[in-house]
Short mmCIF file of C-alpha atoms and ligand atoms in Angstrom, two decimals:
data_model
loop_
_atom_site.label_atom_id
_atom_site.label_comp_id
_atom_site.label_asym_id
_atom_site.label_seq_id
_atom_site.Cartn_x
_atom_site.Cartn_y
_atom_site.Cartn_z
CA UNK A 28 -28.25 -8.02 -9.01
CA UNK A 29 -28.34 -7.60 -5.75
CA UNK A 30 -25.45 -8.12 -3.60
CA UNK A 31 -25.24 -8.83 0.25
CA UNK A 32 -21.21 -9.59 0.86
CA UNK A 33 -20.89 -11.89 3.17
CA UNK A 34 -21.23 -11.35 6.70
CA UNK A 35 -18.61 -9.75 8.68
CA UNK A 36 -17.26 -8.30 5.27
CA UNK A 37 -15.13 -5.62 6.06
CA UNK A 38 -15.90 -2.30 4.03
CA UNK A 39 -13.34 0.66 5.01
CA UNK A 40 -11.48 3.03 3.79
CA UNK A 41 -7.19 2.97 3.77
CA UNK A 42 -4.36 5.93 4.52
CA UNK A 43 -0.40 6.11 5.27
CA UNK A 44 0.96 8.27 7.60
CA UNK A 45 3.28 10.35 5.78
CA UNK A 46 0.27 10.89 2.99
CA UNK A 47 -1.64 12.85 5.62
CA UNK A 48 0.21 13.52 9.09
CA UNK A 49 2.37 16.72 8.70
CA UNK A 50 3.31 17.51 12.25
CA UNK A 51 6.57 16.26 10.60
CA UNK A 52 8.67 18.14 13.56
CA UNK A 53 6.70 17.70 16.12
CA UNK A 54 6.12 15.16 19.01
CA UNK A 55 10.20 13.71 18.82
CA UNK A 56 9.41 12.28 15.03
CA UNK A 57 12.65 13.06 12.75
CA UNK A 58 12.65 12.93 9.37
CA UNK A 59 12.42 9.51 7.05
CA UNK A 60 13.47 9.09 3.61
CA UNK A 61 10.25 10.55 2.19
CA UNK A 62 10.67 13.56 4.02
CA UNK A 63 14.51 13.88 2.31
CA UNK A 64 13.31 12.58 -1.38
CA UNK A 65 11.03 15.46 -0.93
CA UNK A 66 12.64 18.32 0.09
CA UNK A 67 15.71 17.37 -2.30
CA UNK A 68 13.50 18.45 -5.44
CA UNK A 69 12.09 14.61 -6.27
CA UNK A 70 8.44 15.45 -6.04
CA UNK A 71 5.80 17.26 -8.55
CA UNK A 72 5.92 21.08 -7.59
CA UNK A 73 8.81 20.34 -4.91
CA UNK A 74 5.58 18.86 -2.72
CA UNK A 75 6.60 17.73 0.78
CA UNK A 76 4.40 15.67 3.59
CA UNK A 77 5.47 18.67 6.05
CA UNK A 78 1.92 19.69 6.38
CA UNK A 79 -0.55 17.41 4.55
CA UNK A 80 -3.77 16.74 5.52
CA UNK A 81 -2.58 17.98 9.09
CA UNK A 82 -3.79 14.73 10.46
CA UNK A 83 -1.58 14.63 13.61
CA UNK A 84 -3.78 17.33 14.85
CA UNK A 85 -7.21 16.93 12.98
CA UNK A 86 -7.31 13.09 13.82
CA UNK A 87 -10.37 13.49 15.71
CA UNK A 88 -12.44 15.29 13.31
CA UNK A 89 -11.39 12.76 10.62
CA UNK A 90 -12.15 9.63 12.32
CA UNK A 91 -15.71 11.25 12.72
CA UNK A 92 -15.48 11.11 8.57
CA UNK A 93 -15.02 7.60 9.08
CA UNK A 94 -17.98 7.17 11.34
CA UNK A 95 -20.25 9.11 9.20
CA UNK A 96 -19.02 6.66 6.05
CA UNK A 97 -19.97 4.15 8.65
CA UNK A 98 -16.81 1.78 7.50
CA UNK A 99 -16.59 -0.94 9.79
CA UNK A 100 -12.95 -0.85 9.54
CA UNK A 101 -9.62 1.29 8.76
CA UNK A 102 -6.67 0.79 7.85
CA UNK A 103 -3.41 3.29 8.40
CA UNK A 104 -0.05 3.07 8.58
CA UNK A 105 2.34 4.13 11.33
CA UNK A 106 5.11 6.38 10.89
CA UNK A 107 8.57 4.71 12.37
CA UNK A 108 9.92 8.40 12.58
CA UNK A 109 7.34 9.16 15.30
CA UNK A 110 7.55 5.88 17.15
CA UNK A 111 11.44 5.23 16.88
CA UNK A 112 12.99 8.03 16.12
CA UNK A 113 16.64 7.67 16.59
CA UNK A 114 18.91 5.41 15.98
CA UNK A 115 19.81 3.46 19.24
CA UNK A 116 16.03 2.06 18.51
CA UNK A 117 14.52 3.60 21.87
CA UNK A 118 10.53 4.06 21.72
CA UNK A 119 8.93 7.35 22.01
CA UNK A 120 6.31 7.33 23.89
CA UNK A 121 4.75 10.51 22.37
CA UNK A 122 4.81 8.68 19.00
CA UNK A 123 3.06 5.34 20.65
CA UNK A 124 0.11 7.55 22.50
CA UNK A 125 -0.74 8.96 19.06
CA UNK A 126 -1.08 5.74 17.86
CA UNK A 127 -2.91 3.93 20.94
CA UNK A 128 -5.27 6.77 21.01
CA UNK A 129 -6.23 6.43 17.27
CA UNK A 130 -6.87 2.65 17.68
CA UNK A 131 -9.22 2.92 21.08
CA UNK A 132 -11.20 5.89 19.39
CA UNK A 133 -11.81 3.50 16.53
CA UNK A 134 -12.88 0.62 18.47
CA UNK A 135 -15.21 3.04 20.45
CA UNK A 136 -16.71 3.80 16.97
CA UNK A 137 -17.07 -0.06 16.11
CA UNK A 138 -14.29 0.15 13.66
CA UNK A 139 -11.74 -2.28 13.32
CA UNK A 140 -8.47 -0.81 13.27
CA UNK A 141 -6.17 -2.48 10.44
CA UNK A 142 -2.79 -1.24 11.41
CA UNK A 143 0.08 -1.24 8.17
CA UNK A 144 3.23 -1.26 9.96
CA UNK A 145 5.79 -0.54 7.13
CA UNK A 146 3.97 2.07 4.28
CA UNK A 147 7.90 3.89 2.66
CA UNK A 148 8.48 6.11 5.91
CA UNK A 149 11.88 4.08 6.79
CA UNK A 150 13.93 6.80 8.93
CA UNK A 151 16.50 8.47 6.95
CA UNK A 152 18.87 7.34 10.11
CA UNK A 153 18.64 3.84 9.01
CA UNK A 154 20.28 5.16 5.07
CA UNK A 155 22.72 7.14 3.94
CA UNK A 156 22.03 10.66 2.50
CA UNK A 157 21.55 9.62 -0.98
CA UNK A 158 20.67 5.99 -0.19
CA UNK A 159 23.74 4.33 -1.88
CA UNK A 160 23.96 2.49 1.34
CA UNK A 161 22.43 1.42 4.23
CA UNK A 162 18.18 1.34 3.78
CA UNK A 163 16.57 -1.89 2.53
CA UNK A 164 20.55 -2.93 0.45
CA UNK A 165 21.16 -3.83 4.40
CA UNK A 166 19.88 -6.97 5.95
CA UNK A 167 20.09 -5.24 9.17
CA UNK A 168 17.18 -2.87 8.34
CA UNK A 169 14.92 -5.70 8.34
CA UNK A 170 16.07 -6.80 11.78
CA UNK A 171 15.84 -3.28 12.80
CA UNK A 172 12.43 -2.71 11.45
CA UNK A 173 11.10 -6.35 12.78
CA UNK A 174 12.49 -4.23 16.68
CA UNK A 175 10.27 -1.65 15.77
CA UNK A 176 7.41 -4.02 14.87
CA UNK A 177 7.60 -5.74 17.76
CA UNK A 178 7.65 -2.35 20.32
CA UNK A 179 4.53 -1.44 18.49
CA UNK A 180 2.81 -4.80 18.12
CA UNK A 181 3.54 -4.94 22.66
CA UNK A 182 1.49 -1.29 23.00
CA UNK A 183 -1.16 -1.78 20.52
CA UNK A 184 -1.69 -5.32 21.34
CA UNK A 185 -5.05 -7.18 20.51
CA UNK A 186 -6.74 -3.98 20.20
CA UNK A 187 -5.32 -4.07 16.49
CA UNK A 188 -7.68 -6.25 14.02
CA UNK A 189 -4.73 -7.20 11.54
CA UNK A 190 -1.61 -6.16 11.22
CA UNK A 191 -0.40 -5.66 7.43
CA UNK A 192 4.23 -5.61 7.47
CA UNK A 193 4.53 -4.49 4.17
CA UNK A 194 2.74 -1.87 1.72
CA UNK A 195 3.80 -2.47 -1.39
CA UNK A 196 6.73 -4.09 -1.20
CA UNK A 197 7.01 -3.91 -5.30
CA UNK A 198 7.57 -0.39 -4.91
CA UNK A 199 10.32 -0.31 -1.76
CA UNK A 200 12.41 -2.22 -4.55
CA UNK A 201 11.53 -1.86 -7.92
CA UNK A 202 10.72 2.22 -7.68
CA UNK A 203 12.76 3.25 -4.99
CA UNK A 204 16.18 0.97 -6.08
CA UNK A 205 15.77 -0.38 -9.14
CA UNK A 206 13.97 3.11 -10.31
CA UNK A 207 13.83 6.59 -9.82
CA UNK A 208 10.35 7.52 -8.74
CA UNK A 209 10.55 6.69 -4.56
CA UNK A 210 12.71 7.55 -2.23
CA UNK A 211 15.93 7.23 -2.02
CA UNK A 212 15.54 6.73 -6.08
CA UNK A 213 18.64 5.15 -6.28
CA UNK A 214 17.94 3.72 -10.47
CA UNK A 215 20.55 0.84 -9.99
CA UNK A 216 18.44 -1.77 -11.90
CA UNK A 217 18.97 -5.22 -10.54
CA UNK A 218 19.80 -4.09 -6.57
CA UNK A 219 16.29 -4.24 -6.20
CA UNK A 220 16.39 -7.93 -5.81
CA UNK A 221 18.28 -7.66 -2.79
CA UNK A 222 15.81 -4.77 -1.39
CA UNK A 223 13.01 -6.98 -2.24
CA UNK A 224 14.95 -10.28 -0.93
CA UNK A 225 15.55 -8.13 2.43
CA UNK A 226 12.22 -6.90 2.41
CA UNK A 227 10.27 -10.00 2.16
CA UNK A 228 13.21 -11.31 5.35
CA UNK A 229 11.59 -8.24 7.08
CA UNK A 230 8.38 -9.33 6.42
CA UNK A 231 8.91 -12.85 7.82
CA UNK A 232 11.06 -11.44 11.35
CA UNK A 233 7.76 -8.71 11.61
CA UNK A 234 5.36 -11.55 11.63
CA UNK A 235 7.48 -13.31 14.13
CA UNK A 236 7.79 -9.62 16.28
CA UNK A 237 4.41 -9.35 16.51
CA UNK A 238 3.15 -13.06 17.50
CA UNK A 239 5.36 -12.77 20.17
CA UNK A 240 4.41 -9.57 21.29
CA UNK A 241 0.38 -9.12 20.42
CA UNK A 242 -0.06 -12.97 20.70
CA UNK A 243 -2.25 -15.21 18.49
CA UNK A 244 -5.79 -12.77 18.40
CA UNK A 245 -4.89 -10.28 16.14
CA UNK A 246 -4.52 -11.22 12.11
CA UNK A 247 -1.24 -10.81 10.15
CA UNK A 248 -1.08 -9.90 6.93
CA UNK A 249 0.93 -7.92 3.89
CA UNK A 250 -0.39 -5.97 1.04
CA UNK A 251 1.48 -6.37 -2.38
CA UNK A 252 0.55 -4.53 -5.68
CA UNK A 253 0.86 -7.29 -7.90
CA UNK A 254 1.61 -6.52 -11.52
CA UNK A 255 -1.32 -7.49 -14.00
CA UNK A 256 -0.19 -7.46 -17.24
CA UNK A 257 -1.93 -8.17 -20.30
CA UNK A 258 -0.07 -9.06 -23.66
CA UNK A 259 2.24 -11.12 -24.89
CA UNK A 260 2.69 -14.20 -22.96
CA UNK A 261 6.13 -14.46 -22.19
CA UNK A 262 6.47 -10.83 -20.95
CA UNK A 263 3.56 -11.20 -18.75
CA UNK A 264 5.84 -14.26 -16.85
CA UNK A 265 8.42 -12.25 -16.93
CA UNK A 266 7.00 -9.36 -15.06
CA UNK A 267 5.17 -12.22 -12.43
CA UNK A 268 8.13 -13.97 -11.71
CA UNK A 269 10.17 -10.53 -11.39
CA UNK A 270 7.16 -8.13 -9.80
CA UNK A 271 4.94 -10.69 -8.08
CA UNK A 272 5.98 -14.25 -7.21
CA UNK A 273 9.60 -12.85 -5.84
CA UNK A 274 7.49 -11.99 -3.17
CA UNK A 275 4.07 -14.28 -3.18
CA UNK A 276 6.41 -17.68 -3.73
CA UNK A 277 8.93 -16.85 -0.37
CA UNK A 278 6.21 -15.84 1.72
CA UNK A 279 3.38 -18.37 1.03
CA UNK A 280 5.72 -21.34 -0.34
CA UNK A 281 8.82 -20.61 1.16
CA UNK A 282 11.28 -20.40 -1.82
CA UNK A 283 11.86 -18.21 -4.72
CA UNK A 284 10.97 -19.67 -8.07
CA UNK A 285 13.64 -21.42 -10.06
CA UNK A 286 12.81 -19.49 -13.30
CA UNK A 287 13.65 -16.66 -11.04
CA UNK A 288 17.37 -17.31 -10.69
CA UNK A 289 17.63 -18.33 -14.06
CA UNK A 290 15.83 -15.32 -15.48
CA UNK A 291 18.44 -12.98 -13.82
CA UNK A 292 21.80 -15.05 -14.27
CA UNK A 293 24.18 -12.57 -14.84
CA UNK A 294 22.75 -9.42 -13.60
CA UNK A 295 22.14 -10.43 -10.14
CA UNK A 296 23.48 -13.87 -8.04
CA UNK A 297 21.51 -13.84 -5.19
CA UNK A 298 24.52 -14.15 -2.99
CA UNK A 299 22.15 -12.50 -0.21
CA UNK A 300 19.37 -15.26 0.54
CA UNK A 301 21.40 -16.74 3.77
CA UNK A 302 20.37 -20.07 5.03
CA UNK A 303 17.52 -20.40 6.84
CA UNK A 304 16.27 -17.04 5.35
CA UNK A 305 13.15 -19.01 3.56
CA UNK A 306 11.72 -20.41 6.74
CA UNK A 307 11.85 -17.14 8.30
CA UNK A 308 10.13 -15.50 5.31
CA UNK A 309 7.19 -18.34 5.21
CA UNK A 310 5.06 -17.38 8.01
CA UNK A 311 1.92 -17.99 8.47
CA UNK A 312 -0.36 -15.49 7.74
CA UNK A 313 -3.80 -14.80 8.14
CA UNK A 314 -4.57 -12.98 5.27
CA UNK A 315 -3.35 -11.60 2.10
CA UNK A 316 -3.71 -7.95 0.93
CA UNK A 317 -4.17 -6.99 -2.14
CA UNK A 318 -3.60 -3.20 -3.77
CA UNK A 319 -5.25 -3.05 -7.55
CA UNK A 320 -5.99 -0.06 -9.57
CA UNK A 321 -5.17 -0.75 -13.18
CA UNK A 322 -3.56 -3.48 -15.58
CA UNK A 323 -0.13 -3.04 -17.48
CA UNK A 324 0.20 -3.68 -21.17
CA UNK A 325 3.62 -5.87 -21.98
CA UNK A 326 5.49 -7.38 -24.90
CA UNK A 327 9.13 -8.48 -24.69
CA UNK A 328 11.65 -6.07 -26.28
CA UNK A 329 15.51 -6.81 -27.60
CA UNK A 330 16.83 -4.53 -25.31
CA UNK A 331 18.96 -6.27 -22.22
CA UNK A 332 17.04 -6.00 -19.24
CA UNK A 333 18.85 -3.19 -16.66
CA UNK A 334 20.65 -1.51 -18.93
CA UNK A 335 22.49 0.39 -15.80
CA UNK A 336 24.23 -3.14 -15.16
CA UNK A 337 27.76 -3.74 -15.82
CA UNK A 338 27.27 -7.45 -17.12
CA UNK A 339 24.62 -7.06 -19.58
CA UNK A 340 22.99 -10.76 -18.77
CA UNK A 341 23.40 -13.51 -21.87
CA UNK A 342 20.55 -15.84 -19.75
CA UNK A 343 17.56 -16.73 -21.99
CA UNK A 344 15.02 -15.11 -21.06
CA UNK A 345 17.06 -12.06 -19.79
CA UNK A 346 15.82 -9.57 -21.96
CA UNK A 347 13.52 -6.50 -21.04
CA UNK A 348 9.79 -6.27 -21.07
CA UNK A 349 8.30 -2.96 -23.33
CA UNK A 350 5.08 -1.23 -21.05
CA UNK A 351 2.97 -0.45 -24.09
CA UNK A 352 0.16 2.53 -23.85
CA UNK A 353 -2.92 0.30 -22.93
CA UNK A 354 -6.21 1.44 -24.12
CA UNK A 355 -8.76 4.01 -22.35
CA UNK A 356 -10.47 5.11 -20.77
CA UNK A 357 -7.77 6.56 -17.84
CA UNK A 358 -7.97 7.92 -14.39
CA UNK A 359 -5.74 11.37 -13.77
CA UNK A 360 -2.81 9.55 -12.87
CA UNK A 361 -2.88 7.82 -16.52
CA UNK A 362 -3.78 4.58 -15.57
CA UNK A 363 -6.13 2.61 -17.36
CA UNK A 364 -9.16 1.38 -16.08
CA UNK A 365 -9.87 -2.68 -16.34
CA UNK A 366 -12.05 -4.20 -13.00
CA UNK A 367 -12.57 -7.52 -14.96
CA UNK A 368 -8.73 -7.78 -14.06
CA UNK A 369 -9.20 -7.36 -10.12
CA UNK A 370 -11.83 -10.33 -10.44
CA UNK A 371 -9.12 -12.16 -12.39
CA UNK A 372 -7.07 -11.90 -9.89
CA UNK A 373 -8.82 -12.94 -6.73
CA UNK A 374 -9.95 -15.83 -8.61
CA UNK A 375 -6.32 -16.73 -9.82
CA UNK A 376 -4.96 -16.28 -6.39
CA UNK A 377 -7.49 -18.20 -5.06
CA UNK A 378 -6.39 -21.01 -7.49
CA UNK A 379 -2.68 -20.48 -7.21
CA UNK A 380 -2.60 -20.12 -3.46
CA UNK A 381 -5.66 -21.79 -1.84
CA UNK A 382 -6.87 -21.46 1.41
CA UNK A 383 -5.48 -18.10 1.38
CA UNK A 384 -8.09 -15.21 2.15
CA UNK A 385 -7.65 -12.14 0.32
CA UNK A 386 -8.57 -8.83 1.27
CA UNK A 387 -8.79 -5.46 -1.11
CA UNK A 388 -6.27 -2.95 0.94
CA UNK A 389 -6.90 -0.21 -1.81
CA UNK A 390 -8.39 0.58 -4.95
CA UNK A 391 -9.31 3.72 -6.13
CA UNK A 392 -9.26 6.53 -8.63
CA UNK A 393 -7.84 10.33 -9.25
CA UNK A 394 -9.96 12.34 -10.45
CA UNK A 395 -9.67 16.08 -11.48
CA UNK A 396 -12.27 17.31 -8.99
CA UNK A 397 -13.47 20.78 -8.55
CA UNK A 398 -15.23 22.03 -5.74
CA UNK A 399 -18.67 24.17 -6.79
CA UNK A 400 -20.69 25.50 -4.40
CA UNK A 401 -24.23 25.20 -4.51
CA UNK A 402 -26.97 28.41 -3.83
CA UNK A 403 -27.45 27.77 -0.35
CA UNK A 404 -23.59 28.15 0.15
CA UNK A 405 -22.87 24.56 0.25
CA UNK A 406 -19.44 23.32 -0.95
CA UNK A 407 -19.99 19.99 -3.57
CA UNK A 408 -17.49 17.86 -5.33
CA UNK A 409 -19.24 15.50 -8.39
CA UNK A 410 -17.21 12.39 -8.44
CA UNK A 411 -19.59 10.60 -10.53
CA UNK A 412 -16.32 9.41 -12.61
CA UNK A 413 -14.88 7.81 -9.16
CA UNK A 414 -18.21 6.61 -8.18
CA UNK A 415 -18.41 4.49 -11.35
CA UNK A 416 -14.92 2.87 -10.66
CA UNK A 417 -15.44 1.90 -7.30
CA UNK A 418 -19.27 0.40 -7.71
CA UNK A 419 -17.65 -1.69 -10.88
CA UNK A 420 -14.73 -2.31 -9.00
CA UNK A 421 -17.18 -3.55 -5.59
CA UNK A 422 -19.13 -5.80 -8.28
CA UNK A 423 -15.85 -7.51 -9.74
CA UNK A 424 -14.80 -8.61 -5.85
CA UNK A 425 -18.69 -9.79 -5.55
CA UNK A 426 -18.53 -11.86 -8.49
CA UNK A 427 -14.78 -13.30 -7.14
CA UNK A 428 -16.86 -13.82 -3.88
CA UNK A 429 -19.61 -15.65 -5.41
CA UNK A 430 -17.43 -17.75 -7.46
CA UNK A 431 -15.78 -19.05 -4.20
CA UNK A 432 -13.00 -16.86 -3.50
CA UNK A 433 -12.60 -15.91 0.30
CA UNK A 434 -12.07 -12.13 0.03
CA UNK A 435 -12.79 -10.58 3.28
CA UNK A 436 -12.51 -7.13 3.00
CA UNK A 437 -12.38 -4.26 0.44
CA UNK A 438 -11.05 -0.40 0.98
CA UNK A 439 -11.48 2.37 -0.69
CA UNK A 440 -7.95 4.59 -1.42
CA UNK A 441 -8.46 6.76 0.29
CA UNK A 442 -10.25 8.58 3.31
CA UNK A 443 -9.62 11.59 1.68
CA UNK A 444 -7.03 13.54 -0.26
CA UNK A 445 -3.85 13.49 0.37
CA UNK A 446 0.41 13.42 -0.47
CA UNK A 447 0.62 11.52 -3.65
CA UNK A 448 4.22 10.70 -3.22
CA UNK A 449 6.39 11.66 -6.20
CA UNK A 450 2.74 13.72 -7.53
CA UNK A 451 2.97 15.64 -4.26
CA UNK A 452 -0.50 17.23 -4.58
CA UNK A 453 -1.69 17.03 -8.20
CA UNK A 454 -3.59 13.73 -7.51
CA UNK A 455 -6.93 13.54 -5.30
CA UNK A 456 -7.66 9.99 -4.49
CA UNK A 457 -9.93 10.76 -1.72
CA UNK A 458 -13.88 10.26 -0.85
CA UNK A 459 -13.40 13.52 1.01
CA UNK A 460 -12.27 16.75 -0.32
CA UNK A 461 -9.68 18.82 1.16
CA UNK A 462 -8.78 22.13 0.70
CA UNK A 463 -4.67 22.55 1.38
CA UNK A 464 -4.84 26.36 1.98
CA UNK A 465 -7.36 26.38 4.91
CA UNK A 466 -7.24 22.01 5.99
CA UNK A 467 -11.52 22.37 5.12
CA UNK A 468 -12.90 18.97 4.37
CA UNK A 469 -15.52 18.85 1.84
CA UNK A 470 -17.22 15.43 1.36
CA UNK A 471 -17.69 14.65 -2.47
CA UNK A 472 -20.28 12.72 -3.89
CA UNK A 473 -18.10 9.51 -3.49
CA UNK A 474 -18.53 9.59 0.05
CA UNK A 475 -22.26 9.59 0.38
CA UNK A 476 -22.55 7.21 -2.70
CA UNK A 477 -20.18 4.51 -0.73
CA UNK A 478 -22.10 5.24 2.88
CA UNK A 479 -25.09 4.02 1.07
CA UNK A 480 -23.62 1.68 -0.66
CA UNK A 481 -22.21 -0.12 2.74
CA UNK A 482 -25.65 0.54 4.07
CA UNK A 483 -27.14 -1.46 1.48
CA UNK A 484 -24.66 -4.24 0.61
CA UNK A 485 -23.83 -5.37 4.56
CA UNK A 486 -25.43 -8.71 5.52
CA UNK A 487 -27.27 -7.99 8.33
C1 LIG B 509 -0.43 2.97 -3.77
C2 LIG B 509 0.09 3.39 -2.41
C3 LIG B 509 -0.76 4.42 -1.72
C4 LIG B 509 -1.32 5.44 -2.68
C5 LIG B 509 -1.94 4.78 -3.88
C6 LIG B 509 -2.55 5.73 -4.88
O1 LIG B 509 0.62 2.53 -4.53
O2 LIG B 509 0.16 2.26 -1.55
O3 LIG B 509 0.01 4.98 -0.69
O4 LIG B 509 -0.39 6.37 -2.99
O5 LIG B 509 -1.01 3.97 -4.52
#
């Protein structure tokens, strides 16, 4: 078939700051709560972010990588630490320059710069040491954080295409309070509601932040990785109402879902949602990100759901979901491989939330690449693996597009390799190679594969 995306269709690629900065001392950032999960023996190999990709210094040569891919648009995160980095909330101006000079190089390169503001780097000044309190259990962090969205929204302006609040707000709670895996990995079950409740209130008070400070040109958006389960019935509602519509139903409809409270009696009362919160949550928004790289496998188990909880919950409904070992083939992080479910779910989102246009913020794969090196000296990576994923995964948001769903953007995780959070840096995601030891870039075959593929799938 061939396919010509629609015109204006934004092909790029995505990053986060603490992934690929380093420079985690200099220019007045401190540290966040990634750089303290980290160094407190949390990650694969006792990985930190300290160096990375050593992006605060190589920016230049990398956003020539993104020139050669000719993307017509990237999207990065910026890292609070740098920008506000203590706690009386003052701006550093140091942090903002970095920023401001990244966005005009892109727009001097034709690229439209899609700017995340909150990607996990939440300044360890704004927790406690071990997280217990303060962090996203606070309702003041999201007033704090909507300050800092608002300082950066009034120096990057209009010059910003879209900005996205949230990465992943799923993972702020579920992983990083209701789990172990992200920082602050505080495993106490059910508080992840009231991260995620004071996450999505952040979400709404950013939205609000940045209107009133970049005014009504630039798009806003957030990125969620919503859970798609496959499986038995009841345990795939379970995991939407608990993983995806806690946050899709306050921000696009304004109110949690019933089934919700009802669902959680017992373990968690919700005594946080304040009046009023709702209508500050349900902002308009321009777009809708979504993050997909593989489907879950579900049935519901006997077990209680948070076992950690004090009041085991007697609610119907209230008991936990099994993840069952879904079927090959994987990628290196064990995740299985399904596009047919990213078409899915444009199309239901489409349906369950029309007039809402969608956007791909990341979807990728890790692969175990090596780098060989050719007789004329030349460094290759073979990625045909990766290749395969992302051209199946490009057709299954064509054939959402041609069935009427308004997705306006896909992007490719990620420019290039990079900190894999709690894998440190076991995992390569990236379209460009990088060796840690020396900071060389090596472009695999991914990279060429998806310049051409732009090339040939952008309506002219
Ligand atoms: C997503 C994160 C991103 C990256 C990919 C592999 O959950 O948003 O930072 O780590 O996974």
């Amino acid at each position: 078939m061939t396919m010509i995306f629609p015109k204006g269709f934004m092909f790029g690629t995505a990053t986060a700051a603490y992934q690929i900065e380093g420079a985690v001392a200099e220019g007045g950032r401190t540290p966040s709560i990634w750089d303290t999960f980290s160094h407190t023996g949390h990650t694969l190999n006792g990985d930190t972010g300290d160096v990375a990709d050593d992006f605060y210094h190589r920016w230049e040569d990398d956003l020539k990588l993104l020139r050669d891919l000719g993307v017509n648009a990237y999207r990065f995160s910026i890292g609070i630490p740098r920008v506000i980095p203590t706690p009386d909330g003052k701006p550093n101006q140091e942090g903002l320059d970095f920023y401001s000079r990244i966005v005009d190089r892109l727009l001097e390169y034709g690229i439209a710069p899609i700017v995340t503001l909150y990607h996990w780097d939440l300044p360890q000044y704004m927790a406690s040491g071990d997280g217990r309190e303060g962090g996203w259990l606070e309702r003041e962090t999201a007033y704090r954080i909507a300050d800092y969205a608002g300082i950066v929204a009034k120096c990057l302006g209009d010059r910003v295409h879209t900005y996205t609040t949230l990465n992943e707000p799923w993972c702020s709670a579920h992983l990083s309070y209701g789990g172990t895996e992200h920082a602050p990995g505080l495993g106490a079950g059910p508080l992840a509601f009231r991260a995620a409740h004071h996450l999505n209130l952040a979400h709404g008070l950013m939205c609000e932040a940045v209107r009133a400070e970049a005014g009504a040109k630039p798009g806003l958006s957030v990125t969620l990785n919503l859970q798609i389960c496959r499986g038995d019935a009841d345990a795939v509602h379970r995991v939407d109402l608990i993983g995806n519509r806690v946050f899709l139903d306050p921000m696009l409809r304004g109110r949690y879902p019933d089934e919700l409270f009802s669902i959680t009696k017992g373990i968690c009362d919700w005594g946080f949602v304040c009046d009023g919160d709702l209508d500050l949550i349900h902002q308009p928004i321009d777009v809708l990100g979504l993050n997909y790289y593989s489907t879950n496998l579900v049935k519901m188990s006997d077990r209680p759901q948070f076992p950690q909880s004090t009041e085991a919950s007697t609610a119907p409904g209230a008991s936990d979901v099994d993840w069952l070992p879904t079927a090959g083939p994987h990628t290196e992080m064990g995740w299985n491989i399904d596009p047919d479910a990213l078409y899915e779910t444009l199309v239901r989102l489409n349906d369950n939330y029309p007039g809402m246009p969608l956007v791909v913020t990341e979807n990728g794969m890790a692969c175990p690449d090596k780098v060989e090196v050719g007789t004329d000296g030349v460094k290759m990576v073979h990625d045909n693996d990766r290749i395969d994923y992302l051209r199946r995964h490009l057709e299954a948001v064509y054939r959402a597009i041609e069935e009427g769903t308004d997705v306006r953007g896909y992007f490719a995780w990620s420019l290039m390799d990079n900190f894999e959070w709690a894998f440190g840096y076991s995992k390569r995601f990236g379209l460009t190679y990088v060796d840690y030891e020396s900071q060389e870039r090596i472009k695999k075959d991914s990279f060429d594969w998806y310049r051409r593929f732009i090339a040939d799938h952008s309506a002219r």
